[in-house]
XYZ file of N, CA, C and O in Angstrom:
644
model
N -20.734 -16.159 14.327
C -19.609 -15.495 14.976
C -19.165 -14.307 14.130
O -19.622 -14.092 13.008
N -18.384 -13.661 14.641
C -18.026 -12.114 14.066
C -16.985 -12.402 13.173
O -16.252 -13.248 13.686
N -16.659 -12.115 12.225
C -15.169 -12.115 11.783
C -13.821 -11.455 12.031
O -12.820 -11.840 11.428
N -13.796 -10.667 12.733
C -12.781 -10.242 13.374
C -13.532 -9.332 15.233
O -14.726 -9.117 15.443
N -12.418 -9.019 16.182
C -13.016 -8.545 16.916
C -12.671 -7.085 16.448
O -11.730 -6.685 15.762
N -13.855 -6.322 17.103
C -13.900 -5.357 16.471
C -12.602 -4.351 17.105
O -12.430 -3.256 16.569
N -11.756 -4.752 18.201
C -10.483 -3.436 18.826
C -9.271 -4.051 17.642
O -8.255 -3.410 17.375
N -9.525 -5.075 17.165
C -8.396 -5.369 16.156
C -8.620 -4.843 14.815
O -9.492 -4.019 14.538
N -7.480 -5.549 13.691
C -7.719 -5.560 12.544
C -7.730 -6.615 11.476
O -8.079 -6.697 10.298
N -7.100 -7.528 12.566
C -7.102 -9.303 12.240
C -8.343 -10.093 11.956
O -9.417 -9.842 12.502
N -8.202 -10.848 11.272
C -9.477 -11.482 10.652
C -9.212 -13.005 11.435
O -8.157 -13.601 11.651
N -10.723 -13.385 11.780
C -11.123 -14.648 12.378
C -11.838 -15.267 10.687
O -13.005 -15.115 10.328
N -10.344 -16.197 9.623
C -10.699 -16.502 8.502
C -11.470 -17.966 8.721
O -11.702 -18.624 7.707
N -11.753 -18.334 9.635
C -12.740 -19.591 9.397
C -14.101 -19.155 9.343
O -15.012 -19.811 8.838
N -14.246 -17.728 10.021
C -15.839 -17.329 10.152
C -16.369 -17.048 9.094
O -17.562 -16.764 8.983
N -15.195 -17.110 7.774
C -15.360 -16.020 6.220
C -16.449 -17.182 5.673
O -17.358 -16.967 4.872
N -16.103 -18.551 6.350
C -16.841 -19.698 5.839
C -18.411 -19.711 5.598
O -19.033 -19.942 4.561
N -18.895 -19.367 6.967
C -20.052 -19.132 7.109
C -21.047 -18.365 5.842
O -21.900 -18.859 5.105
N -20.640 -17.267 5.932
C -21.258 -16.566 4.708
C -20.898 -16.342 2.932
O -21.614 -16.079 1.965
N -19.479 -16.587 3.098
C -19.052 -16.759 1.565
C -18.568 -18.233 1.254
O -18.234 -18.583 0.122
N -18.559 -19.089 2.391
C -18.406 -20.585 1.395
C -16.871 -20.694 0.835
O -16.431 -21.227 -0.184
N -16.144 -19.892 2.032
C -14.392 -19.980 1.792
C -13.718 -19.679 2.835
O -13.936 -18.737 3.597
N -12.725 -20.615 2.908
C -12.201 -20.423 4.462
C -11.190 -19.510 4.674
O -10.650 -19.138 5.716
N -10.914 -19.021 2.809
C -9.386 -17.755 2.827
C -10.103 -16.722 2.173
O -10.368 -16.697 0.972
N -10.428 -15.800 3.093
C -11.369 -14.183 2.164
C -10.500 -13.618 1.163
O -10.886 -12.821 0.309
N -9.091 -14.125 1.302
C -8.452 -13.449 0.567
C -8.538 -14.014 -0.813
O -7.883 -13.537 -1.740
N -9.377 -15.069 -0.955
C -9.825 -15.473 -2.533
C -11.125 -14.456 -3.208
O -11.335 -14.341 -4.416
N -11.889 -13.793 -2.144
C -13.335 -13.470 -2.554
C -13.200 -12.115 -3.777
O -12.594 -11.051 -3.904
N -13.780 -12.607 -4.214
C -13.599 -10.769 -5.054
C -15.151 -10.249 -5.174
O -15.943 -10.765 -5.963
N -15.421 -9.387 -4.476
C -16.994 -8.641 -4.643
C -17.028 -7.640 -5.330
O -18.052 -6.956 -5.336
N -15.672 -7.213 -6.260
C -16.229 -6.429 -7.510
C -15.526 -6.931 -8.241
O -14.401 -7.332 -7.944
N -16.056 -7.011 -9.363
C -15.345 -7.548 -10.276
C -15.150 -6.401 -11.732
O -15.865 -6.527 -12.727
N -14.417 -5.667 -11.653
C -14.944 -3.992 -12.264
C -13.655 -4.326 -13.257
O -13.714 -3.839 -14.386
N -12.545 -5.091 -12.925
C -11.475 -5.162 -13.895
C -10.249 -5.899 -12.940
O -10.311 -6.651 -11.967
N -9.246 -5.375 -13.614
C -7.410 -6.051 -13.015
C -7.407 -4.693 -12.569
O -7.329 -3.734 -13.336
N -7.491 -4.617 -11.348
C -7.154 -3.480 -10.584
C -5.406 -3.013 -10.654
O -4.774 -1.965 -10.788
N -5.138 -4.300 -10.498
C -2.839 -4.052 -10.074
C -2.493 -4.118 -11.992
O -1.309 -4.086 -12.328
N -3.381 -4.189 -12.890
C -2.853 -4.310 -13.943
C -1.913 -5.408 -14.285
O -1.124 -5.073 -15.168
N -1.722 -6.965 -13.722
C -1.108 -7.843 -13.962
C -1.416 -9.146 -15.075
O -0.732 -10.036 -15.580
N -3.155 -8.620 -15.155
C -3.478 -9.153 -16.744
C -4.179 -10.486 -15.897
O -4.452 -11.449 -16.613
N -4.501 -10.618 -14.380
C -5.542 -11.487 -13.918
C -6.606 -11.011 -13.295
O -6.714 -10.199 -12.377
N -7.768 -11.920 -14.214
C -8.969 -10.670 -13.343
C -9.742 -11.565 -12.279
O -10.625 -11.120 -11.545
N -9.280 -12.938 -12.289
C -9.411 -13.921 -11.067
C -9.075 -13.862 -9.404
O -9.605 -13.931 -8.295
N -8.054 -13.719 -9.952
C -7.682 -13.342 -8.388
C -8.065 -12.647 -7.635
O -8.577 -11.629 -8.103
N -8.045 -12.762 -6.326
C -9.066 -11.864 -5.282
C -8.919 -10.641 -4.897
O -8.018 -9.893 -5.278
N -9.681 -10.405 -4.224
C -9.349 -8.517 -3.877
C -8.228 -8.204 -2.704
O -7.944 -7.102 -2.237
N -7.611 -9.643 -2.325
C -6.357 -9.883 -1.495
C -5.229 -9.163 -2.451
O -4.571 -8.139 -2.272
N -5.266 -10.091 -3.524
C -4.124 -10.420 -4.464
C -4.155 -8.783 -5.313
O -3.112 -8.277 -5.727
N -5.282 -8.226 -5.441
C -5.117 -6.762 -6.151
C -4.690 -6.025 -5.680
O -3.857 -5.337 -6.269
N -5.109 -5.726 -4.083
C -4.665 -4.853 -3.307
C -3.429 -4.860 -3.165
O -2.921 -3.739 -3.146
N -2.541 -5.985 -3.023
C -0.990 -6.161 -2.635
C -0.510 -5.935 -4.771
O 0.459 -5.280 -5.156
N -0.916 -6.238 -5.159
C -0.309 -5.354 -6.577
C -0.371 -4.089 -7.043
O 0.323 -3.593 -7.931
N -1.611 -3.365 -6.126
C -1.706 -1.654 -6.293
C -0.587 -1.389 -5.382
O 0.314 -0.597 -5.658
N -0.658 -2.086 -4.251
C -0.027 -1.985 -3.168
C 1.866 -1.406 -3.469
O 2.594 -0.522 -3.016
N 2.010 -2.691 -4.637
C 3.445 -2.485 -4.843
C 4.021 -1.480 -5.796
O 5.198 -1.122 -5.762
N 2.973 -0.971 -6.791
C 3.262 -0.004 -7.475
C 2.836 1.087 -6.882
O 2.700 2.048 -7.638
N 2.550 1.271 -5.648
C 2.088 2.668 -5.181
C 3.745 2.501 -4.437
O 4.359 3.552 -4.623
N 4.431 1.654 -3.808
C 5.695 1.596 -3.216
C 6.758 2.464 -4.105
O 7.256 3.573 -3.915
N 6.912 1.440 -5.223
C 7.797 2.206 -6.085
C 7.370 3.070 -6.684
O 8.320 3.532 -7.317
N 6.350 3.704 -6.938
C 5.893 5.501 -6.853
C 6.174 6.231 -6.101
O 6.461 7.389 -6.405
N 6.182 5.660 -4.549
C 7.016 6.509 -3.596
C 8.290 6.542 -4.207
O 8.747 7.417 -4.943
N 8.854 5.411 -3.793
C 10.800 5.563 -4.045
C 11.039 5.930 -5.096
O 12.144 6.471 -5.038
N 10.447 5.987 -6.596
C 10.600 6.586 -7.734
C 10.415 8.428 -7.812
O 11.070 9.154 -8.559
N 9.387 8.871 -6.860
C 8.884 10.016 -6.412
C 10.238 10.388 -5.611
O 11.050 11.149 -6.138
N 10.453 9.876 -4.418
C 11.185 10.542 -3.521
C 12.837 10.714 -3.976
O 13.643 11.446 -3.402
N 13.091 9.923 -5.051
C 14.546 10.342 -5.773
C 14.805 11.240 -6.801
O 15.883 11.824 -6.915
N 13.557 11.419 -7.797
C 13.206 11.980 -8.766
C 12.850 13.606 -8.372
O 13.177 14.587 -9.040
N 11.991 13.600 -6.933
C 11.185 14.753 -7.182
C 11.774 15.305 -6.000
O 12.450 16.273 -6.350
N 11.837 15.111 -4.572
C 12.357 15.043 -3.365
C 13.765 15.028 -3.849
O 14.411 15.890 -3.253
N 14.230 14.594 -4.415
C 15.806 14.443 -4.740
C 16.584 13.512 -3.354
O 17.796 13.410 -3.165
N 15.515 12.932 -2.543
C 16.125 11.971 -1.359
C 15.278 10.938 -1.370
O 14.057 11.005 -1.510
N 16.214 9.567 -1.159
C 15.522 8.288 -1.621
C 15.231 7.379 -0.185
O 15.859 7.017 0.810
N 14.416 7.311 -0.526
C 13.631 6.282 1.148
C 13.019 5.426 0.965
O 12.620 5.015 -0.125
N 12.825 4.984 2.039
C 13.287 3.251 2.432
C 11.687 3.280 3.415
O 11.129 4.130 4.109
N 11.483 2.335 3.144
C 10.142 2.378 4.614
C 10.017 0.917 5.122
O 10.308 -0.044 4.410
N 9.587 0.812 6.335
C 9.725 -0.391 6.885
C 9.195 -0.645 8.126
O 9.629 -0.310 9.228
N 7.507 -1.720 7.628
C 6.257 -1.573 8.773
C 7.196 -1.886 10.226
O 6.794 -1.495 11.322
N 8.336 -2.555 10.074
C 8.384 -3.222 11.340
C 9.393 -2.044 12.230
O 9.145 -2.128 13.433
N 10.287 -1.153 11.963
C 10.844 -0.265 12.286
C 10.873 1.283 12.243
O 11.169 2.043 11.320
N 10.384 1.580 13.815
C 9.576 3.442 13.918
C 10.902 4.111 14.033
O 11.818 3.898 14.828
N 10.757 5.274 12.710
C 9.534 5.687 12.431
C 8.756 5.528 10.902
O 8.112 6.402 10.320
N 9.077 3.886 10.375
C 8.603 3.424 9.553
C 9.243 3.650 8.228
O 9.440 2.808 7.352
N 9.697 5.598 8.211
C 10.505 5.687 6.945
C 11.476 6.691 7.444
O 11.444 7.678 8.178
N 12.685 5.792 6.484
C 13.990 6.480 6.375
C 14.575 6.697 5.337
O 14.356 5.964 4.372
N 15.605 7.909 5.235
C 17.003 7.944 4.072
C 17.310 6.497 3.663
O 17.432 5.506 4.383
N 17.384 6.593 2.613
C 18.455 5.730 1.908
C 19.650 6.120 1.729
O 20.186 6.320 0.638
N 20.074 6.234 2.686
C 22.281 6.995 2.247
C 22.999 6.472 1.691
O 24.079 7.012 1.451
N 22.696 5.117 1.218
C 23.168 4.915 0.177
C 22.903 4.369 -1.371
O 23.710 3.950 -2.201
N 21.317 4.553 -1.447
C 20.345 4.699 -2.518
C 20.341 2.688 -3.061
O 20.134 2.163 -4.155
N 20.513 2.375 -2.341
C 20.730 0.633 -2.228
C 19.336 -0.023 -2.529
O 19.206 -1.036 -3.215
N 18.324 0.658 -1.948
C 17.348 0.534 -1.836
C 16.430 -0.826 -0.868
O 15.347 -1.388 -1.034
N 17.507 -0.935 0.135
C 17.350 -2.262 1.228
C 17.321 -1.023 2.207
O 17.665 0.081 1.784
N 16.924 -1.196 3.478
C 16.641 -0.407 4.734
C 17.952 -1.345 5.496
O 17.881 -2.542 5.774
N 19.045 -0.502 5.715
C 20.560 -1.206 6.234
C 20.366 -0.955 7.479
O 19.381 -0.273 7.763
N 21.242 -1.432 8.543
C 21.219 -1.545 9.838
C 21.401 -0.349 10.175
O 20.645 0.196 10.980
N 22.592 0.368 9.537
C 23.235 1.861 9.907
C 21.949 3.035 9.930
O 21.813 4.003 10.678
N 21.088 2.559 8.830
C 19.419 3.351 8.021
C 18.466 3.441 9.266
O 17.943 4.463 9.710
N 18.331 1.951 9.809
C 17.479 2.078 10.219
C 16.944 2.332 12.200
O 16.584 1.584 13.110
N 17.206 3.923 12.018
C 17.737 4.470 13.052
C 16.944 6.174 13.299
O 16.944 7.253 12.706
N 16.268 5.527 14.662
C 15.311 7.268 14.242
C 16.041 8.470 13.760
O 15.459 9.334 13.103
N 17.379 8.552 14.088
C 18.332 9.572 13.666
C 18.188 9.938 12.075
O 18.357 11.059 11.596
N 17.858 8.819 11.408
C 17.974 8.746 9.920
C 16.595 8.810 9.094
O 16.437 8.386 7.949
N 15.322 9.623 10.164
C 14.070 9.611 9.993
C 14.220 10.524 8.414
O 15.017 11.346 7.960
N 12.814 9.755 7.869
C 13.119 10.862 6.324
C 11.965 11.997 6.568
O 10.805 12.047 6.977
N 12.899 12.811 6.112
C 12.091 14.605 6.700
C 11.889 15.458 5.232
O 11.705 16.674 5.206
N 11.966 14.496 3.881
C 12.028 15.504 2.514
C 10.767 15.549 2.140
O 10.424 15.627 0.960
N 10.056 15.509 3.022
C 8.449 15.022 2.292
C 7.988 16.096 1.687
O 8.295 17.240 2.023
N 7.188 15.792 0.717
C 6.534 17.268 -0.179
C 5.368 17.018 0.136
O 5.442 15.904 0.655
N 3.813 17.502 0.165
C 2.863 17.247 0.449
C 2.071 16.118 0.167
O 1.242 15.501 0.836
N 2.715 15.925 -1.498
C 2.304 14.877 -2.492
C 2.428 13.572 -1.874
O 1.578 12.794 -1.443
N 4.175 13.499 -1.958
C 4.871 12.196 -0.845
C 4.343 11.907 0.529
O 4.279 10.830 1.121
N 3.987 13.087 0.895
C 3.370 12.793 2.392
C 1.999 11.784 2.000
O 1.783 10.586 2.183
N 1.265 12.806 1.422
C 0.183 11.653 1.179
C -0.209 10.537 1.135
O -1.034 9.937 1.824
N 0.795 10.050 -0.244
C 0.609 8.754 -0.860
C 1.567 8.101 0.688
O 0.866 7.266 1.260
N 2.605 8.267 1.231
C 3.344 7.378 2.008
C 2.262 7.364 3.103
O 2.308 6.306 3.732
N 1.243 8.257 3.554
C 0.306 8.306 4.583
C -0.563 6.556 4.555
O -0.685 5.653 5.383
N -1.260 6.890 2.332
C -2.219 5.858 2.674
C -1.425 4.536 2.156
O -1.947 3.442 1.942
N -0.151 4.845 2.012
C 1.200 3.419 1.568
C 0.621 2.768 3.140
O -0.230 1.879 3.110
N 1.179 3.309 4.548
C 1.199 3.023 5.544
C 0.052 2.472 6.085
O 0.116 1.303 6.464
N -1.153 3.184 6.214
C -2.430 2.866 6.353
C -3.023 1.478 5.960
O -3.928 0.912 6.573
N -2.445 1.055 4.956
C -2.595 -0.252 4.227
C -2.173 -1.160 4.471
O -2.698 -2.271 4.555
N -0.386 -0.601 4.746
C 0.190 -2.040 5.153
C -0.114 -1.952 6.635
O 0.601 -2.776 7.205
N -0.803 -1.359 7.412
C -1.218 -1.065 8.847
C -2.275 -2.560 8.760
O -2.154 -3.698 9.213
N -2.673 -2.294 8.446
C -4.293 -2.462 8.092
C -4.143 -3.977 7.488
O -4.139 -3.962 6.257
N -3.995 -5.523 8.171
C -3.806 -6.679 7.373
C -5.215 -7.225 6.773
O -5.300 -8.358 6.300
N -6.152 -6.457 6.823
C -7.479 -7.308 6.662
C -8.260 -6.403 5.970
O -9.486 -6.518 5.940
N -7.393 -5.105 5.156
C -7.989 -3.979 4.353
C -8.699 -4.664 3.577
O -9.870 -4.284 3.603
N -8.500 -5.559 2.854
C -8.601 -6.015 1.479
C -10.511 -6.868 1.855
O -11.221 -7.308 0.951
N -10.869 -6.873 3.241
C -12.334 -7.108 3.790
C -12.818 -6.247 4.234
O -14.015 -6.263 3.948
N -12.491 -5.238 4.961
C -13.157 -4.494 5.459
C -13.448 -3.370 4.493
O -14.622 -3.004 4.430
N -12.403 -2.666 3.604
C -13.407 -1.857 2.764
C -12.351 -2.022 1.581
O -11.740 -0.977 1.357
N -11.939 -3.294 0.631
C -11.197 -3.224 -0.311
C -11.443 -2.230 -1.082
O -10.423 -1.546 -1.172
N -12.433 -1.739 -1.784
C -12.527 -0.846 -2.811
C -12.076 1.085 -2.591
O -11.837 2.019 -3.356
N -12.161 0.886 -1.105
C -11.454 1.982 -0.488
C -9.842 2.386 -0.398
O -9.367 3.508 -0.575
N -9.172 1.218 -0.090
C -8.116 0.843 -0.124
C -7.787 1.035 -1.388
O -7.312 2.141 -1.644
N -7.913 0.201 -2.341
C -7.475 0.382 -3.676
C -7.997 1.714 -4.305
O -7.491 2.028 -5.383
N -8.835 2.439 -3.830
C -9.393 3.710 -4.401
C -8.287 4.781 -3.646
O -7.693 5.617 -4.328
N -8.094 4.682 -2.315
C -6.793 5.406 -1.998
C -5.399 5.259 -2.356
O -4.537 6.137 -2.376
N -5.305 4.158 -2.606
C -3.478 4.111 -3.477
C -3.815 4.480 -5.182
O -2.973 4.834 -6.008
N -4.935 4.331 -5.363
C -4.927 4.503 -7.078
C -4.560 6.283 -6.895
O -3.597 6.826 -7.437
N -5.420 6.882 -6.142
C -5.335 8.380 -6.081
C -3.848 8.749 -5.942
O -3.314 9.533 -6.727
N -3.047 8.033 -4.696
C -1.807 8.387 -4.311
C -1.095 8.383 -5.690
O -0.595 9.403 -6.164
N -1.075 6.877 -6.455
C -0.364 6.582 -7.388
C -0.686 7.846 -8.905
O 0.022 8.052 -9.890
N -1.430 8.191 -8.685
C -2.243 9.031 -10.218
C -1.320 10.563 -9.656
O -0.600 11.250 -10.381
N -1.557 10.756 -8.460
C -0.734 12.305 -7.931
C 0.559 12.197 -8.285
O 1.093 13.010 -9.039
N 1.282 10.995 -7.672
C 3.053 10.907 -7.971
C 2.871 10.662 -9.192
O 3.745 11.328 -9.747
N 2.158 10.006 -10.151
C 2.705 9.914 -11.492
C 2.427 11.537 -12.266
O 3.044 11.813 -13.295
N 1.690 12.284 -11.798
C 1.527 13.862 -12.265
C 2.846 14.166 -12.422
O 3.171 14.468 -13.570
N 3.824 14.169 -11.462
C 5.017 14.969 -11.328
C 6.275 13.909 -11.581
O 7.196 14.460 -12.183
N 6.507 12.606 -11.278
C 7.118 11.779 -11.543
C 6.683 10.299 -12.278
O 6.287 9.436 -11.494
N 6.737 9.880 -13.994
C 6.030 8.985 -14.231
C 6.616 7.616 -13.773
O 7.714 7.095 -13.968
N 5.262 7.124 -12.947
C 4.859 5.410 -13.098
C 4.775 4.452 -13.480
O 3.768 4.023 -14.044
N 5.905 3.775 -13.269
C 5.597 2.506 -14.560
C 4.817 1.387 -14.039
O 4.949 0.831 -12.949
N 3.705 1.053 -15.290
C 2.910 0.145 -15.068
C 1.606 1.266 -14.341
O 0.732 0.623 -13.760
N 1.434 2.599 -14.324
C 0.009 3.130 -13.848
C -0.767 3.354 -14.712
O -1.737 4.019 -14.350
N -0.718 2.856 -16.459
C -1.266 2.901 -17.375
C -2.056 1.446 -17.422
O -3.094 1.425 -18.083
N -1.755 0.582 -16.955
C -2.793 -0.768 -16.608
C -3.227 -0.949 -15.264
O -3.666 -1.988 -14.771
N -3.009 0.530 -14.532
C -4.170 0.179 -13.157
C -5.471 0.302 -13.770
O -5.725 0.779 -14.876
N -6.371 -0.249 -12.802
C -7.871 0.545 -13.166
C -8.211 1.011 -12.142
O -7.892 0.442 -11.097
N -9.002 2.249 -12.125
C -9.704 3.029 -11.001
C -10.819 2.352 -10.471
O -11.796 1.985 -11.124
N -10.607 2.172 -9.056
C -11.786 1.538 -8.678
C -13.188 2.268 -8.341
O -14.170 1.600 -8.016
C-alpha cells in the first residue's frame, strides 16, 4: 500500500511498517549527519529534529521581526492570514490580534522568506518523510539569513543539513 495518498499530505503510518519495521516514521532517521535542532540528541528521529529547527527558526522570526522590522508578530497555522501584529508584544496571538484587519504587512524580504518556509513546514504534517533533509535544509537557510542581521540564540548548535 502507498503511504500517504498522493492529493494529501497526511501519512497512512501503519504502511511505514511494511518497509522500515515501525509503525511511527516519526522515529526513523535516514541521515544520521548530526543533532540537527542542536538539543545534544542524535537519536531521535528526523520527526523530532525538524520540530526543533522548526522552533528556533520561530523565534528567529519573532526575534527578527522586533529587532529588525521594529513590529512583533504572532503567526498562527489555524487563523488566515496566518500572521499578525502583536499590539501588544505579549507574544500569544489575542482574540482582538487575531483579525485579518491586524494582518502583519512589515515584512522585509529576509522575514518574508524565512516566515514563507516557517509556513510551508508547519503546512506540510508529513515533511519530516517526504523530503526531511529539505525541510531542515530550508529553515537552516531561513535561520542563518535572520541571524546575519538579528542574532539567534542557539544557531551556533544547529547543523547544516
Amino acid at each position: 500500500s502507498d503511504c500517504h495518498d498522493a492529493h494529501q499530505l497526511d501519512l497512512d503510518p501503519a504502511s511505514c511498517k511494511t518497509c522500515h519495521g515501525v509503525e511511527d516514521p516519526g522515529v526513523i532517521r535516514m541521515n544520521s549527519k548530526g543533532d540537527y535542532d542542536g538539543d545534544g540528541n542524535v537519536e531521535e528521529g528526523l520527526k523530532a529534529e525538524l520540530e526543533g529547527v522548526q522552533e528556533v527558526l520561530l523565534k528567529a522570526i519573532q526575534g527578527y521581526a522586533t529587532s529588525v522590522a521594529q513590529k512583533p508578530i504572532l503567526y498562527s497555522p489555524a487563523s488566515y492570514p496566518y500572521v499578525f501584529n502583536d499590539m501588544n508584544a505579549n507574544g500569544t496571538l489575542d482574540a482582538d490580534e487575531a483579525t485579518p484587519a491586524n494582518q502583519y504587512k512589515s515584512f522585509t524580504p529576509r522575514l518574508m522568506q524565512a516566515m514563507y518556509n516557517y509556513h510551508y513546514i508547519v503546512k506540510d504534517p508529513g515533511a519530516y518523510t517526504h523530503n526531511g533533509v529539505y525541510a531542515l535544509q530550508a529553515m537552516y537557510d531561513s535561520v542563518e539569513s535572520l541571524n546575519a542581521k538579528a542574532p539567534v540564540e542557539g544557531f551556533d548548535k544547529l547543523v547544516r543539513p
